[in-house]
Short mmCIF file of C-alpha atoms in Angstrom, two decimals:
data_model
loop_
_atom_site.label_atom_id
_atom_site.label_comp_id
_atom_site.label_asym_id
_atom_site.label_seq_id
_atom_site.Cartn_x
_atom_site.Cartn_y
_atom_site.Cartn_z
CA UNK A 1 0.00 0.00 0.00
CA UNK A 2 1.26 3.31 -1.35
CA UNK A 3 1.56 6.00 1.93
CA UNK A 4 3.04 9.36 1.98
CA UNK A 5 3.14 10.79 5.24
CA UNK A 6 3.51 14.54 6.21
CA UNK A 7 4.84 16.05 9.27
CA UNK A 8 6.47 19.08 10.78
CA UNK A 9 3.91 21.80 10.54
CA UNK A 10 3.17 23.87 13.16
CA UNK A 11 3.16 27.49 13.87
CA UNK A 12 6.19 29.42 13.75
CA UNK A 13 6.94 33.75 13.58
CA UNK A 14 7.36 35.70 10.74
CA UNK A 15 10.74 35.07 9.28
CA UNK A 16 10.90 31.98 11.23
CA UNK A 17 11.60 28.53 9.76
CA UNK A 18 10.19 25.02 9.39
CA UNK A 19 11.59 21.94 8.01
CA UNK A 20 8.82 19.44 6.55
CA UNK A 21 8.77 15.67 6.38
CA UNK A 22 7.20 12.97 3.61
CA UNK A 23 7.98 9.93 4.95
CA UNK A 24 7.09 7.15 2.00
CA UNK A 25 6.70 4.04 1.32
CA UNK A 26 4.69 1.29 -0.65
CA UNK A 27 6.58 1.76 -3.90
CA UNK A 28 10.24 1.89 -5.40
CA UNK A 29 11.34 5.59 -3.94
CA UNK A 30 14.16 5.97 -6.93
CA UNK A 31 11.74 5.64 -9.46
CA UNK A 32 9.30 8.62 -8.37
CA UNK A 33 9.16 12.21 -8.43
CA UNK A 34 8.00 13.78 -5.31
CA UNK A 35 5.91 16.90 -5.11
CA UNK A 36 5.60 19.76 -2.18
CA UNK A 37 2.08 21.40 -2.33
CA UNK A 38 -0.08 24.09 -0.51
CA UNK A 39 -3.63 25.15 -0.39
CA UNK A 40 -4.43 27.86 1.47
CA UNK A 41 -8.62 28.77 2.53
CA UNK A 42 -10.12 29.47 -0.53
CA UNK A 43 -7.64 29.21 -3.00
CA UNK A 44 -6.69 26.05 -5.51
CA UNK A 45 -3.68 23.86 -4.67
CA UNK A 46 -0.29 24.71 -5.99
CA UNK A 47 3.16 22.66 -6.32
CA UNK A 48 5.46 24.86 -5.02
CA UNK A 49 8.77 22.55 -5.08
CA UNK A 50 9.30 18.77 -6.58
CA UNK A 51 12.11 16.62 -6.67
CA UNK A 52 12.99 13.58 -9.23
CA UNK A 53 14.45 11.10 -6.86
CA UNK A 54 15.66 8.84 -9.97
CA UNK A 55 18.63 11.68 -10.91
CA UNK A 56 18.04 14.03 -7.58
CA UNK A 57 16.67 17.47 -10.14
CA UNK A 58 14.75 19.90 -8.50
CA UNK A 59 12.49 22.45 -9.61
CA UNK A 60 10.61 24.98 -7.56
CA UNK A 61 8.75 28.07 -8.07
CA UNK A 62 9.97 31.22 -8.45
CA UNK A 63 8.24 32.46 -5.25
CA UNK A 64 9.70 30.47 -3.09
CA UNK A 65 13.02 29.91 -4.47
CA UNK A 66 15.83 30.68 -2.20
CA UNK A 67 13.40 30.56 0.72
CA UNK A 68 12.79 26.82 0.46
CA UNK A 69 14.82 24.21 -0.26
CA UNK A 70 13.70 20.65 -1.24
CA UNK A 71 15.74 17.25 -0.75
CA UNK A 72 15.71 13.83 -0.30
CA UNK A 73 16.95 10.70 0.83
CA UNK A 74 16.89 7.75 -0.60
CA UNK A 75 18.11 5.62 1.74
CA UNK A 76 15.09 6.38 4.00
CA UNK A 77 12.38 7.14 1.38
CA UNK A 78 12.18 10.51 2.97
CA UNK A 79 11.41 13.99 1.10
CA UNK A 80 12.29 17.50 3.07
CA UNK A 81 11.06 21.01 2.46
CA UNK A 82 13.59 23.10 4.40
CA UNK A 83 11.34 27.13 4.32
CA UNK A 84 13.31 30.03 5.70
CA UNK A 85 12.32 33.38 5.98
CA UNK A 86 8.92 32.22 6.31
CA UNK A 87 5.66 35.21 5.46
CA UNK A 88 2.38 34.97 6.58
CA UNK A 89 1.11 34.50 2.90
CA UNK A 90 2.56 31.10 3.10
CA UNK A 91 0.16 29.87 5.49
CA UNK A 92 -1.58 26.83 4.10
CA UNK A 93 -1.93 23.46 4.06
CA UNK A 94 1.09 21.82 3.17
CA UNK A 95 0.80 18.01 1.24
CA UNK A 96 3.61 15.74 -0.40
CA UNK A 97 2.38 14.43 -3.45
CA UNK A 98 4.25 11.19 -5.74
CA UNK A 99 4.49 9.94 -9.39
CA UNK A 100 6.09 7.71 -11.40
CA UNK A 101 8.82 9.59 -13.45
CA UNK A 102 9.76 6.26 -15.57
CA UNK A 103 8.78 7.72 -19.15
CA UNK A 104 7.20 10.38 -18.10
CA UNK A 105 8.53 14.25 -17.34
CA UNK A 106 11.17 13.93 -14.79
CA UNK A 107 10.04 17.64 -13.26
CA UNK A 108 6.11 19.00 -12.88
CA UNK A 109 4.48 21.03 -10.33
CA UNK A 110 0.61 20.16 -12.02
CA UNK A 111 -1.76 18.39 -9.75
CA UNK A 112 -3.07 15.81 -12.30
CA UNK A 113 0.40 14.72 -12.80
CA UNK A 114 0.64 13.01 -9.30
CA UNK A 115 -1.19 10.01 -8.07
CA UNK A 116 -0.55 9.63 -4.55
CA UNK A 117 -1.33 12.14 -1.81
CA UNK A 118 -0.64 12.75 1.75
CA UNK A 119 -2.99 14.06 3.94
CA UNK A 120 -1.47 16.93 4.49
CA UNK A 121 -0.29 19.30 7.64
CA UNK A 122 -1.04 22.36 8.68
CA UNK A 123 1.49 25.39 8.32
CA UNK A 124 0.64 28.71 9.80
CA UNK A 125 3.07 31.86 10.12
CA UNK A 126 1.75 35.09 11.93
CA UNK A 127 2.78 38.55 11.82
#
């Protein structure tokens, strides 16, 4: 059984930091890409950060590059999200997402590409 399990959320300061956890397991880690999302009340989910564990390329967007760093390792199926200089706007709810990147795009932050979900945990930063 496929599971992908999030953890270190929590509420942290302005300009404060978190590091997040996808623990996974259930299929062969190397072979998938692994997603960072957020949804925040009221608005649509959004990849933020992704990793191809099969060659270790990461993409992220450009609003939270150089404030969040993602990595893995593959000796413990694990994904991080290392966020720094953390702003209120990125309160959300944070999931890890996975697909398989064998013949398919090693790198994509779209929703329909992923097939297995977390269940997510909560971020919040105040001012």
């Amino acid at each position: 059984e496929v599971q992908l399990v999030e953890s270190g959320g929590g509420l942290v300061q302005a300009g404060g930091s978190l590091r997040l956890s996808c623990a996974a397991s259930g299929f062969t880690f190397e072979d998938y890409t692994i997603g960072w999302f957020r949804q925040a009340p009221g608005k649509e989910r959004e990849g933020i950060s992704c990793i191809s564990n099969s060659d270790g390329r990461t993409y992220s967007l450009d609003s939270v590059e150089g404030r969040f760093t993602i990595s893995s390792d593959n000796g413990k199926n694990l994904v991080y999200l290392q966020m720094n200089s953390l702003k209120p706007e990125d309160t959300a709810v944070y999931y890890c997402a996975a697909y398989l990147n064998v013949g398919a795009p090693g790198l994509a932050l779209a929703t329909g590409e992923y097939d297995y979900w977390g269940q997510g945990t909560q971020v919040t930063v105040s001012s």
